[in-house]
Structures are given as structure tokens and as C-alpha cells.
């Protein structure tokens, strides 16, 4: 079951300055927490849930961030278009930085075995034809399946 390029190698080291510059370029006021949350998303190799983000922040020099502030900053990043939110069928929200090279609307892959979610930035999703006077706010396509790693795992011995 060979798939083109999953998971997409998105992980990268991003400096605070770089993250701050991207926020400024988007015309946004830069605060310490905004930079840290955005940087963490940019560095992540895949979309992260709230608890995962919190863990990463706790492990970083920043230290823990309270849930409400984290939530507000994530919502803000989504609103200004620097991040996107993915809802897989496990009903967990995950967040990912919006990268320039990504198609604006792209599907996501949810592995039903390990529960991880990946962006499929190279696939674009054609917008559906809507009835007259209907307008789209957002569209989500989640592909449920088994990722390359889980597909290769040996069957459990018994
Ligand atoms: Zn998997
Ligand atoms: Zn995505």
C-alpha cells in the first residue's frame, strides 16, 4: 500500500524572529505568546491537539501556558488565516500552521490505528457547487485510513 509522500516531512526549526516576522507580515500585533504558539505550530511535523500543544509548550523554555490563553491564541491564528483547524472523526480539534506552499483547501488524513492526523498539502479539494445565494465559510475533508507506519507494523503475535 505505497502512498506518495506520507507523512509529509514538515518538521523544521523556526526561530522566534522568523515567527514574529510572519505575524508582522500578516499585519498583526506581536506578543510573546502569539509568537510562541505560532512557532510551535510551524515546527510541528503534523497537526497538534490542545493537549499536545500544551505539552510541547511545557517542555519548552516558555513553560506552561494556561488553557484559555492557548485557546484564544489558536482561535486568533485561525481567524487571521495563519493556521487551520482540523476536526477528525475522533472529535478532537487539531491545529496546523498554514504554510505558503499549501493548497488553501486541502484534505487531511486520519489514521484509525494510531489516531494521528496529517495534512495532505499536495492535494487540493475542488469547491462544491452551492445553490444560489449560499456561501461557504469552510470545508473539511478528512480521509480515514491506515498510515504508512501502522500499515507496516507486524501483526500482533499470539
Ligand atoms: Zn497510524
Ligand atoms: Zn492541513
Short mmCIF file of N, CA and C and ligand atoms in Angstrom, two decimals:
data_model
loop_
_atom_site.label_atom_id
_atom_site.label_comp_id
_atom_site.label_asym_id
_atom_site.label_seq_id
_atom_site.Cartn_x
_atom_site.Cartn_y
_atom_site.Cartn_z
N UNK A 1 0.84 -1.19 0.00
CA UNK A 1 0.00 0.00 0.00
C UNK A 1 0.88 1.24 0.00
N UNK A 2 1.63 1.44 -1.05
CA UNK A 2 2.55 2.57 -1.09
C UNK A 2 1.79 3.85 -1.36
N UNK A 3 2.09 4.84 -0.57
CA UNK A 3 1.45 6.14 -0.80
C UNK A 3 2.54 7.14 -1.13
N UNK A 4 2.21 8.16 -1.90
CA UNK A 4 3.21 9.10 -2.43
C UNK A 4 4.18 9.62 -1.37
N UNK A 5 3.72 10.46 -0.48
CA UNK A 5 4.66 11.07 0.44
C UNK A 5 4.02 11.31 1.79
N UNK A 6 3.66 10.27 2.44
CA UNK A 6 3.03 10.38 3.75
C UNK A 6 3.91 9.80 4.83
N UNK A 7 4.11 10.35 5.98
CA UNK A 7 3.68 11.70 6.30
C UNK A 7 4.58 12.73 5.64
N UNK A 8 4.02 13.86 5.35
CA UNK A 8 4.78 14.92 4.71
C UNK A 8 5.84 15.45 5.66
N UNK A 9 7.08 15.52 5.22
CA UNK A 9 8.12 16.00 6.14
C UNK A 9 8.05 17.51 6.34
N UNK A 10 7.26 17.92 7.30
CA UNK A 10 7.02 19.34 7.51
C UNK A 10 7.86 19.91 8.65
N UNK A 11 8.41 19.01 9.48
CA UNK A 11 9.11 19.49 10.66
C UNK A 11 10.29 20.38 10.28
N UNK A 12 10.44 21.46 10.99
CA UNK A 12 11.53 22.38 10.70
C UNK A 12 11.81 23.19 11.95
N UNK A 13 13.01 23.71 12.04
CA UNK A 13 13.30 24.59 13.16
C UNK A 13 13.00 26.02 12.72
N UNK A 14 12.23 26.70 13.52
CA UNK A 14 11.82 28.07 13.20
C UNK A 14 12.29 28.96 14.34
N UNK A 15 12.91 30.07 14.01
CA UNK A 15 13.37 30.97 15.07
C UNK A 15 12.21 31.86 15.52
N UNK A 16 12.33 32.39 16.73
CA UNK A 16 11.31 33.32 17.24
C UNK A 16 11.18 34.50 16.29
N UNK A 17 12.33 34.96 15.79
CA UNK A 17 12.33 36.12 14.90
C UNK A 17 11.54 35.83 13.64
N UNK A 18 11.73 34.64 13.10
CA UNK A 18 11.04 34.26 11.88
C UNK A 18 9.52 34.21 12.11
N UNK A 19 9.13 33.59 13.22
CA UNK A 19 7.70 33.50 13.54
C UNK A 19 7.12 34.90 13.74
N UNK A 20 7.87 35.75 14.44
CA UNK A 20 7.39 37.12 14.69
C UNK A 20 7.26 37.89 13.39
N UNK A 21 8.22 37.68 12.48
CA UNK A 21 8.17 38.37 11.20
C UNK A 21 6.94 37.98 10.40
N UNK A 22 6.59 36.70 10.45
CA UNK A 22 5.40 36.25 9.72
C UNK A 22 4.14 36.87 10.28
N UNK A 23 4.11 37.03 11.61
CA UNK A 23 2.94 37.66 12.22
C UNK A 23 2.87 39.13 11.80
N UNK A 24 4.02 39.80 11.80
CA UNK A 24 4.04 41.20 11.41
C UNK A 24 3.65 41.36 9.95
N UNK A 25 4.14 40.44 9.11
CA UNK A 25 3.83 40.49 7.68
C UNK A 25 2.32 40.36 7.46
N UNK A 26 1.66 39.65 8.38
CA UNK A 26 0.21 39.50 8.27
C UNK A 26 -0.51 40.69 8.89
N UNK A 27 0.27 41.70 9.31
CA UNK A 27 -0.32 42.92 9.86
C UNK A 27 -0.80 42.76 11.28
N UNK A 28 -0.20 41.83 12.03
CA UNK A 28 -0.68 41.55 13.38
C UNK A 28 0.27 42.05 14.44
N UNK A 29 -0.33 42.41 15.56
CA UNK A 29 0.47 42.81 16.71
C UNK A 29 1.17 41.57 17.26
N UNK A 30 2.43 41.74 17.61
CA UNK A 30 3.22 40.60 18.05
C UNK A 30 3.33 40.58 19.56
N UNK A 31 2.89 39.49 20.16
CA UNK A 31 3.10 39.32 21.60
C UNK A 31 3.91 38.04 21.79
N UNK A 32 4.50 37.92 22.95
CA UNK A 32 5.35 36.77 23.26
C UNK A 32 4.58 35.45 23.04
N UNK A 33 3.36 35.41 23.57
CA UNK A 33 2.60 34.17 23.50
C UNK A 33 2.19 33.84 22.06
N UNK A 34 1.82 34.86 21.31
CA UNK A 34 1.46 34.65 19.91
C UNK A 34 2.63 34.03 19.15
N UNK A 35 3.80 34.58 19.39
CA UNK A 35 4.99 34.09 18.70
C UNK A 35 5.25 32.63 19.08
N UNK A 36 5.17 32.35 20.37
CA UNK A 36 5.49 31.01 20.85
C UNK A 36 4.51 29.97 20.30
N UNK A 37 3.21 30.30 20.32
CA UNK A 37 2.21 29.35 19.84
C UNK A 37 2.37 29.12 18.33
N UNK A 38 2.56 30.20 17.60
CA UNK A 38 2.71 30.09 16.15
C UNK A 38 3.98 29.31 15.79
N UNK A 39 5.05 29.60 16.49
CA UNK A 39 6.32 28.91 16.25
C UNK A 39 6.17 27.40 16.51
N UNK A 40 5.45 27.06 17.58
CA UNK A 40 5.26 25.65 17.90
C UNK A 40 4.49 24.95 16.78
N UNK A 41 3.50 25.64 16.23
CA UNK A 41 2.74 25.05 15.12
C UNK A 41 3.61 24.92 13.87
N UNK A 42 4.43 25.94 13.63
CA UNK A 42 5.29 25.91 12.44
C UNK A 42 6.30 24.76 12.51
N UNK A 43 6.74 24.47 13.73
CA UNK A 43 7.76 23.44 13.90
C UNK A 43 7.19 22.04 13.93
N UNK A 44 5.90 21.95 14.15
CA UNK A 44 5.28 20.63 14.30
C UNK A 44 5.28 19.88 12.97
N UNK A 45 5.50 18.60 13.04
CA UNK A 45 5.53 17.79 11.82
C UNK A 45 4.13 17.38 11.39
N UNK A 46 3.15 17.63 12.25
CA UNK A 46 1.77 17.29 11.92
C UNK A 46 0.85 18.13 12.79
N UNK A 47 -0.43 18.19 12.46
CA UNK A 47 -1.36 18.98 13.28
C UNK A 47 -1.36 18.53 14.74
N UNK A 48 -1.49 19.48 15.64
CA UNK A 48 -1.43 19.19 17.07
C UNK A 48 -2.74 19.52 17.75
N UNK A 49 -3.12 18.69 18.71
CA UNK A 49 -4.32 18.96 19.51
C UNK A 49 -3.93 19.91 20.66
N UNK A 50 -4.93 20.42 21.36
CA UNK A 50 -4.68 21.29 22.52
C UNK A 50 -3.72 20.65 23.52
N UNK A 51 -4.02 19.42 24.00
CA UNK A 51 -3.11 18.82 24.98
C UNK A 51 -1.69 18.63 24.44
N UNK A 52 -1.58 18.28 23.15
CA UNK A 52 -0.25 18.10 22.57
C UNK A 52 0.51 19.42 22.54
N UNK A 53 -0.21 20.48 22.17
CA UNK A 53 0.43 21.80 22.16
C UNK A 53 0.86 22.21 23.56
N UNK A 54 -0.01 21.94 24.51
CA UNK A 54 0.30 22.31 25.89
C UNK A 54 1.55 21.57 26.38
N UNK A 55 1.63 20.29 26.02
CA UNK A 55 2.80 19.50 26.41
C UNK A 55 4.07 20.09 25.81
N UNK A 56 3.99 20.44 24.52
CA UNK A 56 5.19 20.99 23.87
C UNK A 56 5.61 22.31 24.49
N UNK A 57 4.62 23.13 24.83
CA UNK A 57 4.95 24.42 25.42
C UNK A 57 5.55 24.22 26.80
N UNK A 58 5.00 23.25 27.55
CA UNK A 58 5.53 22.99 28.88
C UNK A 58 6.98 22.52 28.81
N UNK A 59 7.27 21.74 27.78
CA UNK A 59 8.63 21.20 27.63
C UNK A 59 9.60 22.25 27.08
N UNK A 60 9.08 23.35 26.58
CA UNK A 60 9.95 24.38 26.00
C UNK A 60 10.37 25.37 27.08
N UNK A 61 11.24 26.28 26.70
CA UNK A 61 11.69 27.29 27.65
C UNK A 61 10.56 28.21 28.10
N UNK A 62 9.49 28.27 27.29
CA UNK A 62 8.36 29.12 27.62
C UNK A 62 7.68 28.67 28.91
N UNK A 63 7.62 27.34 29.08
CA UNK A 63 6.91 26.81 30.22
C UNK A 63 5.42 26.73 29.93
N UNK A 64 4.65 26.32 30.89
CA UNK A 64 3.21 26.10 30.69
C UNK A 64 2.46 27.37 30.32
N UNK A 65 1.40 27.17 29.56
CA UNK A 65 0.54 28.29 29.17
C UNK A 65 -0.86 27.89 29.61
N UNK A 66 -1.61 28.83 30.17
CA UNK A 66 -2.93 28.41 30.63
C UNK A 66 -3.86 28.13 29.44
N UNK A 67 -4.80 27.25 29.69
CA UNK A 67 -5.65 26.71 28.62
C UNK A 67 -6.39 27.80 27.86
N UNK A 68 -6.91 28.75 28.60
CA UNK A 68 -7.72 29.79 27.97
C UNK A 68 -6.88 30.64 27.02
N UNK A 69 -5.69 31.03 27.48
CA UNK A 69 -4.81 31.83 26.62
C UNK A 69 -4.42 31.05 25.38
N UNK A 70 -4.12 29.78 25.56
CA UNK A 70 -3.74 28.95 24.43
C UNK A 70 -4.90 28.87 23.44
N UNK A 71 -6.07 28.62 23.97
CA UNK A 71 -7.27 28.53 23.13
C UNK A 71 -7.49 29.82 22.35
N UNK A 72 -7.39 30.95 23.04
CA UNK A 72 -7.62 32.24 22.40
C UNK A 72 -6.61 32.50 21.29
N UNK A 73 -5.37 32.16 21.57
CA UNK A 73 -4.33 32.40 20.57
C UNK A 73 -4.50 31.51 19.35
N UNK A 74 -4.95 30.29 19.57
CA UNK A 74 -5.18 29.38 18.44
C UNK A 74 -6.33 29.89 17.58
N UNK A 75 -7.40 30.29 18.24
CA UNK A 75 -8.56 30.81 17.51
C UNK A 75 -8.16 32.03 16.68
N UNK A 76 -7.32 32.85 17.28
CA UNK A 76 -6.86 34.06 16.61
C UNK A 76 -6.03 33.71 15.37
N UNK A 77 -5.15 32.73 15.51
CA UNK A 77 -4.33 32.33 14.36
C UNK A 77 -5.20 31.78 13.22
N UNK A 78 -6.26 31.05 13.59
CA UNK A 78 -7.18 30.51 12.58
C UNK A 78 -7.92 31.67 11.90
N UNK A 79 -8.37 32.61 12.72
CA UNK A 79 -9.13 33.74 12.17
C UNK A 79 -8.34 34.57 11.18
N UNK A 80 -7.06 34.79 11.48
CA UNK A 80 -6.26 35.62 10.57
C UNK A 80 -5.65 34.79 9.45
N UNK A 81 -5.94 33.49 9.43
CA UNK A 81 -5.53 32.66 8.31
C UNK A 81 -4.11 32.11 8.37
N UNK A 82 -3.47 32.22 9.53
CA UNK A 82 -2.11 31.68 9.64
C UNK A 82 -2.10 30.23 10.13
N UNK A 83 -3.26 29.77 10.55
CA UNK A 83 -3.36 28.37 10.97
C UNK A 83 -4.70 27.83 10.50
N UNK A 84 -4.83 26.52 10.47
CA UNK A 84 -6.13 25.95 10.18
C UNK A 84 -6.45 24.87 11.20
N UNK A 85 -7.74 24.65 11.34
CA UNK A 85 -8.24 23.74 12.36
C UNK A 85 -8.81 22.51 11.65
N UNK A 86 -8.52 21.35 12.16
CA UNK A 86 -8.99 20.12 11.55
C UNK A 86 -9.80 19.34 12.58
N UNK A 87 -10.94 18.86 12.18
CA UNK A 87 -11.74 18.02 13.06
C UNK A 87 -11.80 16.63 12.45
N UNK A 88 -11.17 15.67 13.05
CA UNK A 88 -11.26 14.30 12.57
C UNK A 88 -12.45 13.63 13.25
N UNK A 89 -12.72 12.39 12.92
CA UNK A 89 -13.93 11.79 13.48
C UNK A 89 -13.78 11.40 14.95
N UNK A 90 -12.59 11.66 15.53
CA UNK A 90 -12.47 11.44 16.98
C UNK A 90 -12.91 12.69 17.75
N UNK A 91 -13.39 13.69 17.00
CA UNK A 91 -13.90 14.93 17.60
C UNK A 91 -12.86 15.72 18.36
N UNK A 92 -11.62 15.50 18.04
CA UNK A 92 -10.56 16.29 18.65
C UNK A 92 -10.15 17.36 17.66
N UNK A 93 -10.10 18.60 18.11
CA UNK A 93 -9.61 19.66 17.24
C UNK A 93 -8.10 19.63 17.19
N UNK A 94 -7.57 19.73 15.99
CA UNK A 94 -6.12 19.84 15.85
C UNK A 94 -5.81 21.08 15.04
N UNK A 95 -4.66 21.64 15.30
CA UNK A 95 -4.28 22.88 14.64
C UNK A 95 -2.96 22.72 13.91
N UNK A 96 -2.89 23.37 12.77
CA UNK A 96 -1.67 23.31 11.98
C UNK A 96 -1.41 24.69 11.38
N UNK A 97 -0.12 25.04 11.28
CA UNK A 97 0.20 26.33 10.67
C UNK A 97 -0.14 26.25 9.19
N UNK A 98 -0.60 27.37 8.66
CA UNK A 98 -0.87 27.43 7.23
C UNK A 98 0.42 27.81 6.53
N UNK A 99 0.93 26.93 5.73
CA UNK A 99 2.18 27.23 5.04
C UNK A 99 1.90 27.72 3.64
N UNK A 100 2.78 28.60 3.18
CA UNK A 100 2.58 29.24 1.87
C UNK A 100 2.41 28.22 0.75
N UNK A 101 3.14 27.11 0.86
CA UNK A 101 3.14 26.16 -0.25
C UNK A 101 1.90 25.25 -0.25
N UNK A 102 1.06 25.39 0.78
CA UNK A 102 -0.10 24.51 0.87
C UNK A 102 -1.25 25.02 0.02
N UNK A 103 -1.97 24.08 -0.56
CA UNK A 103 -3.23 24.48 -1.18
C UNK A 103 -4.12 25.00 -0.07
N UNK A 104 -4.88 26.03 -0.33
CA UNK A 104 -5.68 26.62 0.73
C UNK A 104 -6.66 25.60 1.30
N UNK A 105 -7.35 24.92 0.45
CA UNK A 105 -8.24 23.86 0.90
C UNK A 105 -7.54 22.55 0.61
N UNK A 106 -7.13 21.86 1.66
CA UNK A 106 -6.52 20.56 1.41
C UNK A 106 -7.13 19.52 2.34
N UNK A 107 -7.16 18.29 1.90
CA UNK A 107 -7.73 17.26 2.76
C UNK A 107 -6.77 16.84 3.86
N UNK A 108 -7.27 16.12 4.83
CA UNK A 108 -6.45 15.60 5.91
C UNK A 108 -6.61 14.10 6.00
N UNK A 109 -5.59 13.47 6.55
CA UNK A 109 -5.62 12.02 6.68
C UNK A 109 -5.65 11.68 8.16
N UNK A 110 -6.59 10.87 8.56
CA UNK A 110 -6.70 10.45 9.96
C UNK A 110 -6.45 8.95 10.01
N UNK A 111 -5.39 8.55 10.73
CA UNK A 111 -5.09 7.12 10.84
C UNK A 111 -5.95 6.53 11.95
N UNK A 112 -6.78 5.56 11.61
CA UNK A 112 -7.68 4.99 12.61
C UNK A 112 -6.93 4.06 13.56
N UNK A 113 -5.67 3.72 13.19
CA UNK A 113 -4.90 2.83 14.05
C UNK A 113 -4.15 3.61 15.13
N UNK A 114 -3.36 4.63 14.75
CA UNK A 114 -2.59 5.38 15.76
C UNK A 114 -3.26 6.69 16.14
N UNK A 115 -4.28 7.09 15.40
CA UNK A 115 -5.02 8.30 15.76
C UNK A 115 -4.37 9.59 15.30
N UNK A 116 -3.24 9.51 14.58
CA UNK A 116 -2.60 10.75 14.16
C UNK A 116 -3.28 11.33 12.92
N UNK A 117 -3.12 12.63 12.79
CA UNK A 117 -3.72 13.33 11.66
C UNK A 117 -2.62 14.02 10.88
N UNK A 118 -2.67 13.93 9.58
CA UNK A 118 -1.67 14.57 8.73
C UNK A 118 -2.36 15.48 7.72
N UNK A 119 -1.70 16.59 7.38
CA UNK A 119 -2.15 17.44 6.27
C UNK A 119 -1.78 16.75 4.96
N UNK A 120 -2.62 16.86 3.98
CA UNK A 120 -2.28 16.39 2.63
C UNK A 120 -2.16 17.64 1.74
N UNK A 121 -1.05 18.38 1.94
CA UNK A 121 -0.97 19.71 1.32
C UNK A 121 -0.88 19.68 -0.19
N UNK A 122 -0.52 18.52 -0.75
CA UNK A 122 -0.37 18.50 -2.21
C UNK A 122 -1.68 18.21 -2.93
N UNK A 123 -2.69 17.84 -2.18
CA UNK A 123 -3.98 17.60 -2.84
C UNK A 123 -4.87 18.80 -2.63
N UNK A 124 -5.49 19.24 -3.66
CA UNK A 124 -6.45 20.32 -3.47
C UNK A 124 -7.85 19.74 -3.64
N UNK A 125 -8.78 20.33 -2.95
CA UNK A 125 -10.15 19.85 -3.00
C UNK A 125 -10.99 20.85 -3.79
N UNK A 126 -11.63 20.39 -4.85
CA UNK A 126 -12.46 21.33 -5.60
C UNK A 126 -13.67 21.75 -4.77
N UNK A 127 -13.98 23.03 -4.81
CA UNK A 127 -15.11 23.52 -4.05
C UNK A 127 -16.40 22.98 -4.66
N UNK A 128 -17.33 22.52 -3.83
CA UNK A 128 -18.59 22.01 -4.36
C UNK A 128 -19.43 23.15 -4.93
N UNK A 129 -20.30 22.81 -5.84
CA UNK A 129 -21.19 23.82 -6.39
C UNK A 129 -22.33 24.05 -5.41
N UNK A 130 -22.49 25.27 -4.98
CA UNK A 130 -23.51 25.58 -3.98
C UNK A 130 -24.73 26.18 -4.65
N UNK A 131 -25.89 25.98 -4.04
CA UNK A 131 -27.10 26.62 -4.58
C UNK A 131 -26.94 28.14 -4.55
N UNK A 132 -27.67 28.81 -5.37
CA UNK A 132 -27.60 30.27 -5.44
C UNK A 132 -27.82 30.88 -4.06
N UNK A 133 -27.08 31.90 -3.75
CA UNK A 133 -27.18 32.64 -2.50
C UNK A 133 -26.66 31.89 -1.27
N UNK A 134 -26.05 30.73 -1.49
CA UNK A 134 -25.38 30.06 -0.38
C UNK A 134 -23.92 30.45 -0.44
N UNK A 135 -23.30 30.66 0.72
CA UNK A 135 -21.88 30.95 0.69
C UNK A 135 -21.13 30.04 1.65
N UNK A 136 -19.95 29.64 1.25
CA UNK A 136 -19.17 28.69 2.04
C UNK A 136 -18.30 29.44 3.03
N UNK A 137 -18.21 28.96 4.24
CA UNK A 137 -17.29 29.52 5.21
C UNK A 137 -16.03 28.65 5.26
N UNK A 138 -16.21 27.38 5.43
CA UNK A 138 -15.07 26.50 5.33
C UNK A 138 -15.53 25.11 4.93
N UNK A 139 -14.59 24.30 4.50
CA UNK A 139 -14.94 22.97 4.05
C UNK A 139 -13.87 22.04 4.59
N UNK A 140 -14.27 20.89 5.07
CA UNK A 140 -13.29 19.96 5.59
C UNK A 140 -13.46 18.60 4.95
N UNK A 141 -12.35 18.03 4.55
CA UNK A 141 -12.37 16.67 4.04
C UNK A 141 -11.34 15.87 4.82
N UNK A 142 -11.80 14.85 5.52
CA UNK A 142 -10.89 14.01 6.29
C UNK A 142 -10.96 12.59 5.73
N UNK A 143 -9.82 12.09 5.35
CA UNK A 143 -9.73 10.72 4.85
C UNK A 143 -9.37 9.83 6.03
N UNK A 144 -10.23 8.87 6.35
CA UNK A 144 -9.91 7.92 7.41
C UNK A 144 -9.24 6.71 6.79
N UNK A 145 -8.16 6.25 7.40
CA UNK A 145 -7.46 5.10 6.84
C UNK A 145 -6.34 4.67 7.76
N UNK A 146 -5.35 3.99 7.20
CA UNK A 146 -4.22 3.49 7.99
C UNK A 146 -2.95 4.11 7.42
N UNK A 147 -2.16 4.74 8.27
CA UNK A 147 -0.95 5.42 7.79
C UNK A 147 0.13 4.41 7.43
N UNK A 148 1.18 4.90 6.76
CA UNK A 148 2.25 4.02 6.28
C UNK A 148 2.90 3.27 7.43
N UNK A 149 3.11 3.97 8.54
CA UNK A 149 3.77 3.36 9.69
C UNK A 149 2.93 2.20 10.25
N UNK A 150 1.64 2.45 10.46
CA UNK A 150 0.76 1.41 11.02
C UNK A 150 0.55 0.28 10.02
N UNK A 151 0.54 0.60 8.73
CA UNK A 151 0.37 -0.42 7.71
C UNK A 151 1.51 -1.40 7.67
N UNK A 152 2.70 -0.93 8.09
CA UNK A 152 3.90 -1.77 8.04
C UNK A 152 4.12 -2.53 9.35
N UNK A 153 3.39 -2.13 10.39
CA UNK A 153 3.59 -2.78 11.69
C UNK A 153 3.29 -4.27 11.59
N UNK A 154 4.14 -5.11 12.21
CA UNK A 154 3.88 -6.55 12.16
C UNK A 154 2.60 -6.90 12.90
N UNK A 155 1.87 -7.90 12.45
CA UNK A 155 0.64 -8.27 13.16
C UNK A 155 0.97 -8.76 14.56
N UNK A 156 0.09 -8.51 15.52
CA UNK A 156 0.38 -8.94 16.90
C UNK A 156 0.55 -10.45 16.98
N UNK A 157 1.56 -10.88 17.75
CA UNK A 157 1.80 -12.33 17.91
C UNK A 157 0.84 -12.89 18.95
N UNK A 158 0.44 -14.13 18.74
CA UNK A 158 -0.34 -14.76 19.81
C UNK A 158 -0.05 -16.24 19.95
ZN1 LIG B 1 -1.05 5.22 12.02
ZN1 LIG B 2 -3.85 20.80 7.00
#
